């Protein structure tokens, strides 16, 4: 009789462990689904912002400014502003990548490549000055993650880039 009782207790214990493991798995799946849905919403918002930004500037407007920037020629204030507005939209997309990275949906190498793009962008004259006050436009964790890039970027005294 005692042996049957022990087997029943063991069976109940194994059953409870199975139910607990199943519930943990379901909880993990629900969290993962929620994270993916949140990332998709965040991406959709960034895409809308990119679309809205494209109403402000066309490739015909932006390309000459980018070419001038890469030639080392000094940008006029209006050209700087155009480049900054475009870059603000692009950084919103970088923030989206960072958010997906934080959720574990983007591999380390993708985020490392995006950080390298940001570092290269901050080499452009006046960008580090602009990004110094940029933190209020994206998530604080994104700004914190690129703070070292902003701090290491070259500084220039002649910049008059406003927020």
Short mmCIF file of N, CA and C in Angstrom, two decimals:
data_model
loop_
_atom_site.label_atom_id
_atom_site.label_comp_id
_atom_site.label_asym_id
_atom_site.label_seq_id
_atom_site.Cartn_x
_atom_site.Cartn_y
_atom_site.Cartn_z
N UNK A 1 0.81 -1.18 0.00
CA UNK A 1 0.00 0.00 0.00
C UNK A 1 0.87 1.26 0.00
N UNK A 2 1.94 1.22 0.77
CA UNK A 2 2.84 2.36 0.86
C UNK A 2 3.53 2.63 -0.48
N UNK A 3 3.86 1.57 -1.20
CA UNK A 3 4.51 1.69 -2.48
C UNK A 3 3.59 2.36 -3.50
N UNK A 4 2.32 2.02 -3.49
CA UNK A 4 1.34 2.62 -4.40
C UNK A 4 1.19 4.09 -4.06
N UNK A 5 1.17 4.42 -2.78
CA UNK A 5 1.06 5.82 -2.35
C UNK A 5 2.26 6.62 -2.85
N UNK A 6 3.46 6.08 -2.73
CA UNK A 6 4.66 6.76 -3.19
C UNK A 6 4.64 6.96 -4.71
N UNK A 7 4.14 5.98 -5.42
CA UNK A 7 4.06 6.10 -6.88
C UNK A 7 3.05 7.17 -7.27
N UNK A 8 1.94 7.25 -6.53
CA UNK A 8 0.93 8.28 -6.81
C UNK A 8 1.51 9.67 -6.55
N UNK A 9 2.23 9.83 -5.47
CA UNK A 9 2.85 11.12 -5.13
C UNK A 9 3.86 11.51 -6.20
N UNK A 10 4.67 10.53 -6.61
CA UNK A 10 5.66 10.77 -7.65
C UNK A 10 4.99 11.17 -8.96
N UNK A 11 3.91 10.48 -9.32
CA UNK A 11 3.17 10.79 -10.55
C UNK A 11 2.58 12.20 -10.47
N UNK A 12 2.02 12.57 -9.30
CA UNK A 12 1.46 13.91 -9.14
C UNK A 12 2.56 14.97 -9.23
N UNK A 13 3.70 14.69 -8.62
CA UNK A 13 4.82 15.61 -8.65
C UNK A 13 5.31 15.80 -10.09
N UNK A 14 5.45 14.71 -10.82
CA UNK A 14 5.86 14.81 -12.22
C UNK A 14 4.82 15.55 -13.05
N UNK A 15 3.56 15.33 -12.77
CA UNK A 15 2.48 16.04 -13.46
C UNK A 15 2.54 17.53 -13.19
N UNK A 16 2.77 17.90 -11.92
CA UNK A 16 2.87 19.33 -11.57
C UNK A 16 4.09 19.97 -12.25
N UNK A 17 5.19 19.25 -12.31
CA UNK A 17 6.38 19.78 -12.99
C UNK A 17 6.11 19.97 -14.48
N UNK A 18 5.39 19.03 -15.08
CA UNK A 18 5.03 19.13 -16.50
C UNK A 18 4.13 20.33 -16.76
N UNK A 19 3.14 20.53 -15.88
CA UNK A 19 2.23 21.67 -16.03
C UNK A 19 3.01 22.97 -15.86
N UNK A 20 3.89 23.02 -14.85
CA UNK A 20 4.70 24.22 -14.61
C UNK A 20 5.58 24.53 -15.81
N UNK A 21 6.25 23.51 -16.36
CA UNK A 21 7.10 23.71 -17.53
C UNK A 21 6.27 24.19 -18.72
N UNK A 22 5.09 23.64 -18.89
CA UNK A 22 4.22 24.06 -19.99
C UNK A 22 3.81 25.52 -19.82
N UNK A 23 3.45 25.90 -18.62
CA UNK A 23 3.05 27.29 -18.36
C UNK A 23 4.22 28.25 -18.58
N UNK A 24 5.40 27.86 -18.16
CA UNK A 24 6.58 28.70 -18.40
C UNK A 24 6.83 28.87 -19.89
N UNK A 25 6.69 27.79 -20.64
CA UNK A 25 6.88 27.85 -22.09
C UNK A 25 5.83 28.75 -22.74
N UNK A 26 4.57 28.61 -22.33
CA UNK A 26 3.51 29.46 -22.86
C UNK A 26 3.78 30.92 -22.52
N UNK A 27 4.22 31.19 -21.30
CA UNK A 27 4.55 32.56 -20.89
C UNK A 27 5.67 33.13 -21.74
N UNK A 28 6.70 32.33 -22.00
CA UNK A 28 7.81 32.77 -22.85
C UNK A 28 7.31 33.08 -24.26
N UNK A 29 6.46 32.21 -24.80
CA UNK A 29 5.93 32.42 -26.15
C UNK A 29 5.08 33.69 -26.22
N UNK A 30 4.29 33.94 -25.19
CA UNK A 30 3.46 35.15 -25.15
C UNK A 30 4.35 36.39 -25.11
N UNK A 31 5.39 36.36 -24.27
CA UNK A 31 6.32 37.50 -24.18
C UNK A 31 7.00 37.73 -25.52
N UNK A 32 7.45 36.65 -26.15
CA UNK A 32 8.14 36.78 -27.43
C UNK A 32 7.18 37.36 -28.49
N UNK A 33 5.96 36.91 -28.51
CA UNK A 33 4.97 37.43 -29.46
C UNK A 33 4.70 38.91 -29.19
N UNK A 34 4.60 39.27 -27.92
CA UNK A 34 4.39 40.68 -27.57
C UNK A 34 5.58 41.53 -28.00
N UNK A 35 6.80 41.04 -27.77
CA UNK A 35 8.00 41.78 -28.15
C UNK A 35 8.04 41.99 -29.67
N UNK A 36 7.71 40.96 -30.42
CA UNK A 36 7.71 41.07 -31.88
C UNK A 36 6.65 42.07 -32.34
N UNK A 37 5.47 42.01 -31.75
CA UNK A 37 4.40 42.94 -32.11
C UNK A 37 4.80 44.38 -31.76
N UNK A 38 5.42 44.57 -30.62
CA UNK A 38 5.86 45.91 -30.21
C UNK A 38 6.92 46.42 -31.17
N UNK A 39 7.87 45.57 -31.55
CA UNK A 39 8.91 45.97 -32.49
C UNK A 39 8.31 46.32 -33.85
N UNK A 40 7.31 45.58 -34.28
CA UNK A 40 6.65 45.87 -35.55
C UNK A 40 5.94 47.22 -35.51
N UNK A 41 5.28 47.52 -34.39
CA UNK A 41 4.62 48.82 -34.24
C UNK A 41 5.65 49.95 -34.24
N UNK A 42 6.75 49.74 -33.56
CA UNK A 42 7.81 50.74 -33.49
C UNK A 42 8.39 50.98 -34.88
N UNK A 43 8.59 49.90 -35.64
CA UNK A 43 9.10 50.01 -37.00
C UNK A 43 8.10 50.73 -37.90
N UNK A 44 6.82 50.41 -37.76
CA UNK A 44 5.79 51.08 -38.57
C UNK A 44 5.78 52.58 -38.30
N UNK A 45 5.96 52.97 -37.04
CA UNK A 45 6.01 54.40 -36.71
C UNK A 45 7.23 55.05 -37.35
N UNK A 46 8.37 54.39 -37.29
CA UNK A 46 9.58 54.93 -37.90
C UNK A 46 9.41 55.06 -39.42
N UNK A 47 8.75 54.09 -40.04
CA UNK A 47 8.51 54.15 -41.48
C UNK A 47 7.61 55.33 -41.83
N UNK A 48 6.60 55.59 -41.00
CA UNK A 48 5.73 56.75 -41.23
C UNK A 48 6.51 58.05 -41.11
N UNK A 49 7.40 58.12 -40.13
CA UNK A 49 8.23 59.31 -39.97
C UNK A 49 9.15 59.49 -41.18
N UNK A 50 9.70 58.39 -41.68
CA UNK A 50 10.56 58.45 -42.85
C UNK A 50 9.77 58.93 -44.07
N UNK A 51 8.55 58.43 -44.20
CA UNK A 51 7.69 58.85 -45.30
C UNK A 51 7.35 60.34 -45.19
N UNK A 52 7.03 60.78 -43.99
CA UNK A 52 6.72 62.20 -43.77
C UNK A 52 7.94 63.06 -44.08
N UNK A 53 9.12 62.59 -43.67
CA UNK A 53 10.35 63.33 -43.96
C UNK A 53 10.61 63.43 -45.45
N UNK A 54 10.25 62.40 -46.18
CA UNK A 54 10.48 62.43 -47.62
C UNK A 54 9.63 63.48 -48.31
N UNK A 55 8.59 63.95 -47.65
CA UNK A 55 7.79 65.05 -48.20
C UNK A 55 8.54 66.37 -48.11
N UNK A 56 9.50 66.44 -47.18
CA UNK A 56 10.27 67.67 -46.98
C UNK A 56 11.45 67.80 -47.93
N UNK A 57 11.98 66.67 -48.37
CA UNK A 57 13.16 66.70 -49.24
C UNK A 57 13.11 65.54 -50.22
N UNK A 58 13.62 65.81 -51.39
CA UNK A 58 13.66 64.79 -52.44
C UNK A 58 15.13 64.38 -52.63
N UNK A 59 15.35 63.26 -53.31
CA UNK A 59 16.74 62.87 -53.62
C UNK A 59 17.48 63.97 -54.41
N UNK A 60 16.75 64.67 -55.27
CA UNK A 60 17.37 65.74 -56.06
C UNK A 60 17.85 66.88 -55.16
N UNK A 61 17.17 67.10 -54.05
CA UNK A 61 17.58 68.14 -53.09
C UNK A 61 18.74 67.65 -52.23
N UNK A 62 18.65 66.41 -51.78
CA UNK A 62 19.58 65.88 -50.79
C UNK A 62 20.91 65.42 -51.39
N UNK A 63 20.89 64.79 -52.56
CA UNK A 63 22.12 64.22 -53.14
C UNK A 63 23.24 65.24 -53.31
N UNK A 64 22.97 66.44 -53.85
CA UNK A 64 24.07 67.42 -53.98
C UNK A 64 24.66 67.83 -52.63
N UNK A 65 23.83 67.87 -51.60
CA UNK A 65 24.31 68.23 -50.27
C UNK A 65 25.22 67.13 -49.74
N UNK A 66 24.82 65.89 -49.91
CA UNK A 66 25.64 64.77 -49.45
C UNK A 66 26.96 64.74 -50.22
N UNK A 67 26.89 64.93 -51.53
CA UNK A 67 28.12 64.95 -52.34
C UNK A 67 29.05 66.08 -51.89
N UNK A 68 28.49 67.24 -51.62
CA UNK A 68 29.29 68.38 -51.16
C UNK A 68 29.92 68.07 -49.81
N UNK A 69 29.16 67.44 -48.93
CA UNK A 69 29.67 67.09 -47.61
C UNK A 69 30.87 66.15 -47.75
N UNK A 70 30.75 65.12 -48.58
CA UNK A 70 31.84 64.15 -48.73
C UNK A 70 33.04 64.71 -49.47
N UNK A 71 32.85 65.80 -50.21
CA UNK A 71 33.98 66.41 -50.91
C UNK A 71 34.82 67.27 -49.96
N UNK A 72 34.30 67.50 -48.76
CA UNK A 72 35.02 68.31 -47.79
C UNK A 72 34.67 69.79 -47.89
N UNK A 73 33.83 70.13 -48.84
CA UNK A 73 33.41 71.52 -49.00
C UNK A 73 32.50 71.92 -47.84
N UNK A 74 32.63 73.17 -47.39
CA UNK A 74 31.82 73.65 -46.27
C UNK A 74 30.36 73.79 -46.71
N UNK A 75 29.47 73.25 -45.90
CA UNK A 75 28.04 73.33 -46.20
C UNK A 75 27.49 74.69 -45.78
N UNK A 76 26.60 75.21 -46.58
CA UNK A 76 25.89 76.44 -46.23
C UNK A 76 24.88 76.11 -45.13
N UNK A 77 24.44 77.11 -44.35
CA UNK A 77 23.49 76.82 -43.26
C UNK A 77 22.24 76.06 -43.71
N UNK A 78 21.66 76.41 -44.84
CA UNK A 78 20.48 75.70 -45.34
C UNK A 78 20.80 74.25 -45.70
N UNK A 79 21.99 74.04 -46.23
CA UNK A 79 22.41 72.68 -46.57
C UNK A 79 22.65 71.86 -45.31
N UNK A 80 23.24 72.49 -44.30
CA UNK A 80 23.43 71.80 -43.01
C UNK A 80 22.08 71.39 -42.44
N UNK A 81 21.13 72.29 -42.47
CA UNK A 81 19.81 72.02 -41.90
C UNK A 81 19.14 70.86 -42.64
N UNK A 82 19.23 70.86 -43.96
CA UNK A 82 18.64 69.79 -44.75
C UNK A 82 19.27 68.45 -44.38
N UNK A 83 20.59 68.43 -44.28
CA UNK A 83 21.28 67.20 -43.93
C UNK A 83 20.91 66.74 -42.52
N UNK A 84 20.77 67.67 -41.62
CA UNK A 84 20.40 67.34 -40.24
C UNK A 84 18.97 66.79 -40.19
N UNK A 85 18.06 67.39 -40.92
CA UNK A 85 16.68 66.89 -40.94
C UNK A 85 16.62 65.47 -41.48
N UNK A 86 17.38 65.22 -42.54
CA UNK A 86 17.41 63.87 -43.11
C UNK A 86 18.03 62.90 -42.11
N UNK A 87 19.11 63.33 -41.49
CA UNK A 87 19.81 62.47 -40.54
C UNK A 87 18.96 62.20 -39.31
N UNK A 88 18.17 63.16 -38.91
CA UNK A 88 17.25 62.95 -37.78
C UNK A 88 16.30 61.80 -38.09
N UNK A 89 15.81 61.75 -39.30
CA UNK A 89 14.94 60.64 -39.72
C UNK A 89 15.73 59.33 -39.73
N UNK A 90 16.94 59.38 -40.26
CA UNK A 90 17.78 58.18 -40.32
C UNK A 90 18.10 57.68 -38.92
N UNK A 91 18.37 58.59 -37.99
CA UNK A 91 18.67 58.18 -36.61
C UNK A 91 17.44 57.57 -35.94
N UNK A 92 16.26 58.01 -36.33
CA UNK A 92 15.05 57.36 -35.84
C UNK A 92 15.01 55.90 -36.27
N UNK A 93 15.46 55.64 -37.49
CA UNK A 93 15.53 54.25 -37.96
C UNK A 93 16.61 53.48 -37.19
N UNK A 94 17.73 54.15 -36.88
CA UNK A 94 18.78 53.51 -36.09
C UNK A 94 18.26 53.18 -34.69
N UNK A 95 17.44 54.07 -34.13
CA UNK A 95 16.83 53.82 -32.83
C UNK A 95 15.92 52.59 -32.90
N UNK A 96 15.22 52.42 -34.02
CA UNK A 96 14.37 51.25 -34.22
C UNK A 96 15.21 49.98 -34.21
N UNK A 97 16.35 50.01 -34.89
CA UNK A 97 17.26 48.86 -34.89
C UNK A 97 17.73 48.57 -33.48
N UNK A 98 18.06 49.63 -32.74
CA UNK A 98 18.52 49.46 -31.35
C UNK A 98 17.43 48.83 -30.49
N UNK A 99 16.19 49.28 -30.68
CA UNK A 99 15.07 48.74 -29.92
C UNK A 99 14.91 47.24 -30.21
N UNK A 100 14.98 46.87 -31.48
CA UNK A 100 14.87 45.46 -31.86
C UNK A 100 16.05 44.67 -31.30
N UNK A 101 17.22 45.28 -31.26
CA UNK A 101 18.41 44.64 -30.68
C UNK A 101 18.18 44.38 -29.19
N UNK A 102 17.64 45.36 -28.48
CA UNK A 102 17.37 45.19 -27.05
C UNK A 102 16.38 44.07 -26.79
N UNK A 103 15.44 43.88 -27.69
CA UNK A 103 14.45 42.81 -27.54
C UNK A 103 15.01 41.45 -27.94
N UNK A 104 16.22 41.43 -28.46
CA UNK A 104 16.83 40.17 -28.87
C UNK A 104 16.39 39.72 -30.26
N UNK A 105 15.81 40.64 -31.04
CA UNK A 105 15.31 40.30 -32.37
C UNK A 105 16.34 40.59 -33.46
N UNK A 106 17.40 41.31 -33.11
CA UNK A 106 18.46 41.66 -34.06
C UNK A 106 19.78 41.17 -33.47
N UNK A 107 20.60 40.49 -34.26
CA UNK A 107 21.87 39.97 -33.74
C UNK A 107 22.87 41.08 -33.40
N UNK A 108 23.85 40.74 -32.58
CA UNK A 108 24.89 41.68 -32.16
C UNK A 108 25.59 42.31 -33.36
N UNK A 109 25.88 41.52 -34.39
CA UNK A 109 26.63 42.05 -35.52
C UNK A 109 25.85 43.12 -36.29
N UNK A 110 24.53 43.04 -36.30
CA UNK A 110 23.72 44.06 -36.97
C UNK A 110 23.80 45.36 -36.18
N UNK A 111 23.67 45.27 -34.86
CA UNK A 111 23.77 46.48 -34.04
C UNK A 111 25.19 47.05 -34.11
N UNK A 112 26.21 46.22 -34.12
CA UNK A 112 27.59 46.70 -34.23
C UNK A 112 27.80 47.45 -35.55
N UNK A 113 27.22 46.95 -36.63
CA UNK A 113 27.34 47.63 -37.93
C UNK A 113 26.61 48.97 -37.90
N UNK A 114 25.46 49.02 -37.25
CA UNK A 114 24.70 50.27 -37.15
C UNK A 114 25.48 51.29 -36.32
N UNK A 115 26.10 50.83 -35.23
CA UNK A 115 26.94 51.73 -34.41
C UNK A 115 28.10 52.29 -35.24
N UNK A 116 28.67 51.47 -36.09
CA UNK A 116 29.77 51.93 -36.95
C UNK A 116 29.27 52.99 -37.93
N UNK A 117 28.08 52.82 -38.47
CA UNK A 117 27.50 53.83 -39.35
C UNK A 117 27.30 55.15 -38.60
N UNK A 118 26.82 55.07 -37.37
CA UNK A 118 26.62 56.28 -36.56
C UNK A 118 27.96 56.94 -36.28
N UNK A 119 28.98 56.14 -35.93
CA UNK A 119 30.31 56.70 -35.66
C UNK A 119 30.82 57.45 -36.89
N UNK A 120 30.67 56.85 -38.07
CA UNK A 120 31.12 57.49 -39.30
C UNK A 120 30.34 58.78 -39.56
N UNK A 121 29.05 58.76 -39.30
CA UNK A 121 28.23 59.96 -39.48
C UNK A 121 28.70 61.09 -38.57
N UNK A 122 29.10 60.75 -37.37
CA UNK A 122 29.55 61.77 -36.42
C UNK A 122 30.89 62.38 -36.80
N UNK A 123 31.56 61.82 -37.81
CA UNK A 123 32.80 62.40 -38.34
C UNK A 123 32.49 63.61 -39.24
N UNK A 124 31.24 63.71 -39.70
CA UNK A 124 30.84 64.80 -40.58
C UNK A 124 30.89 66.11 -39.78
N UNK A 125 31.45 67.18 -40.37
CA UNK A 125 31.54 68.46 -39.66
C UNK A 125 30.20 68.90 -39.08
N UNK A 126 30.22 69.29 -37.83
CA UNK A 126 29.10 69.85 -37.06
C UNK A 126 28.10 68.82 -36.54
N UNK A 127 28.22 67.56 -36.91
CA UNK A 127 27.25 66.59 -36.44
C UNK A 127 27.38 66.31 -34.95
N UNK A 128 28.59 66.23 -34.44
CA UNK A 128 28.72 65.94 -33.01
C UNK A 128 28.12 67.07 -32.19
N UNK A 129 28.24 68.30 -32.66
CA UNK A 129 27.63 69.44 -31.95
C UNK A 129 26.10 69.31 -31.96
N UNK A 130 25.58 68.93 -33.09
CA UNK A 130 24.14 68.76 -33.21
C UNK A 130 23.64 67.65 -32.29
N UNK A 131 24.32 66.51 -32.30
CA UNK A 131 23.86 65.38 -31.51
C UNK A 131 24.06 65.58 -30.01
N UNK A 132 24.88 66.54 -29.64
CA UNK A 132 25.08 66.81 -28.22
C UNK A 132 23.77 67.13 -27.50
N UNK A 133 22.83 67.77 -28.18
CA UNK A 133 21.55 68.10 -27.56
C UNK A 133 20.40 67.31 -28.14
N UNK A 134 20.69 66.19 -28.74
CA UNK A 134 19.71 65.44 -29.50
C UNK A 134 18.88 64.47 -28.69
N UNK A 135 19.28 64.18 -27.47
CA UNK A 135 18.71 63.10 -26.70
C UNK A 135 17.21 63.07 -26.50
N UNK A 136 16.53 64.19 -26.54
CA UNK A 136 15.10 64.20 -26.28
C UNK A 136 14.25 63.68 -27.43
N UNK A 137 14.85 63.37 -28.57
CA UNK A 137 14.08 62.98 -29.75
C UNK A 137 13.94 61.47 -29.93
N UNK A 138 14.69 60.70 -29.16
CA UNK A 138 14.61 59.24 -29.25
C UNK A 138 14.65 58.67 -27.84
N UNK A 139 14.61 57.36 -27.74
CA UNK A 139 14.62 56.70 -26.44
C UNK A 139 15.94 56.95 -25.70
N UNK A 140 15.84 57.14 -24.40
CA UNK A 140 17.02 57.42 -23.57
C UNK A 140 18.04 56.28 -23.64
N UNK A 141 17.58 55.04 -23.73
CA UNK A 141 18.52 53.91 -23.78
C UNK A 141 19.33 53.92 -25.07
N UNK A 142 18.73 54.39 -26.17
CA UNK A 142 19.47 54.52 -27.43
C UNK A 142 20.54 55.59 -27.30
N UNK A 143 20.17 56.74 -26.76
CA UNK A 143 21.13 57.83 -26.57
C UNK A 143 22.26 57.38 -25.66
N UNK A 144 21.93 56.65 -24.60
CA UNK A 144 22.97 56.16 -23.68
C UNK A 144 23.92 55.20 -24.38
N UNK A 145 23.37 54.39 -25.29
CA UNK A 145 24.20 53.40 -25.98
C UNK A 145 25.13 54.04 -27.01
N UNK A 146 24.80 55.22 -27.53
CA UNK A 146 25.69 55.88 -28.48
C UNK A 146 26.42 57.07 -27.87
N UNK A 147 26.26 57.28 -26.56
CA UNK A 147 26.91 58.43 -25.89
C UNK A 147 28.43 58.40 -26.07
N UNK A 148 29.02 57.21 -26.03
CA UNK A 148 30.47 57.11 -26.22
C UNK A 148 30.87 57.54 -27.62
N UNK A 149 30.04 57.27 -28.61
CA UNK A 149 30.33 57.70 -29.98
C UNK A 149 30.26 59.21 -30.11
N UNK A 150 29.25 59.80 -29.48
CA UNK A 150 29.09 61.25 -29.51
C UNK A 150 30.27 61.91 -28.81
N UNK A 151 30.66 61.38 -27.66
CA UNK A 151 31.77 61.96 -26.89
C UNK A 151 33.08 61.87 -27.65
N UNK A 152 33.29 60.81 -28.43
CA UNK A 152 34.55 60.62 -29.15
C UNK A 152 34.59 61.36 -30.49
N UNK A 153 33.45 61.91 -30.93
CA UNK A 153 33.39 62.58 -32.24
C UNK A 153 34.18 63.88 -32.21
N UNK A 154 34.78 64.25 -33.35
CA UNK A 154 35.53 65.51 -33.41
C UNK A 154 34.60 66.70 -33.22
N UNK A 155 35.10 67.72 -32.55
CA UNK A 155 34.33 68.95 -32.29
C UNK A 155 34.87 70.08 -33.16
N UNK A 156 33.98 70.99 -33.56
CA UNK A 156 34.37 72.14 -34.38
C UNK A 156 33.74 73.39 -33.81
N UNK A 157 34.52 74.45 -33.73
CA UNK A 157 34.04 75.69 -33.12
C UNK A 157 33.10 76.47 -34.02
N UNK A 158 33.24 76.37 -35.34
CA UNK A 158 32.46 77.22 -36.24
C UNK A 158 31.04 76.73 -36.49
N UNK A 159 30.62 75.71 -35.80
CA UNK A 159 29.28 75.17 -36.04
C UNK A 159 28.22 76.01 -35.36
N UNK A 160 27.17 76.29 -36.11
CA UNK A 160 26.03 77.01 -35.57
C UNK A 160 24.77 76.22 -35.84
N UNK A 161 24.80 74.98 -35.45
CA UNK A 161 23.68 74.08 -35.71
C UNK A 161 22.76 74.14 -34.51
N UNK A 162 21.52 74.54 -34.73
CA UNK A 162 20.54 74.62 -33.64
C UNK A 162 19.73 73.36 -33.55
N UNK A 163 18.93 73.25 -32.47
CA UNK A 163 18.05 72.09 -32.28
C UNK A 163 16.87 72.15 -33.19
#
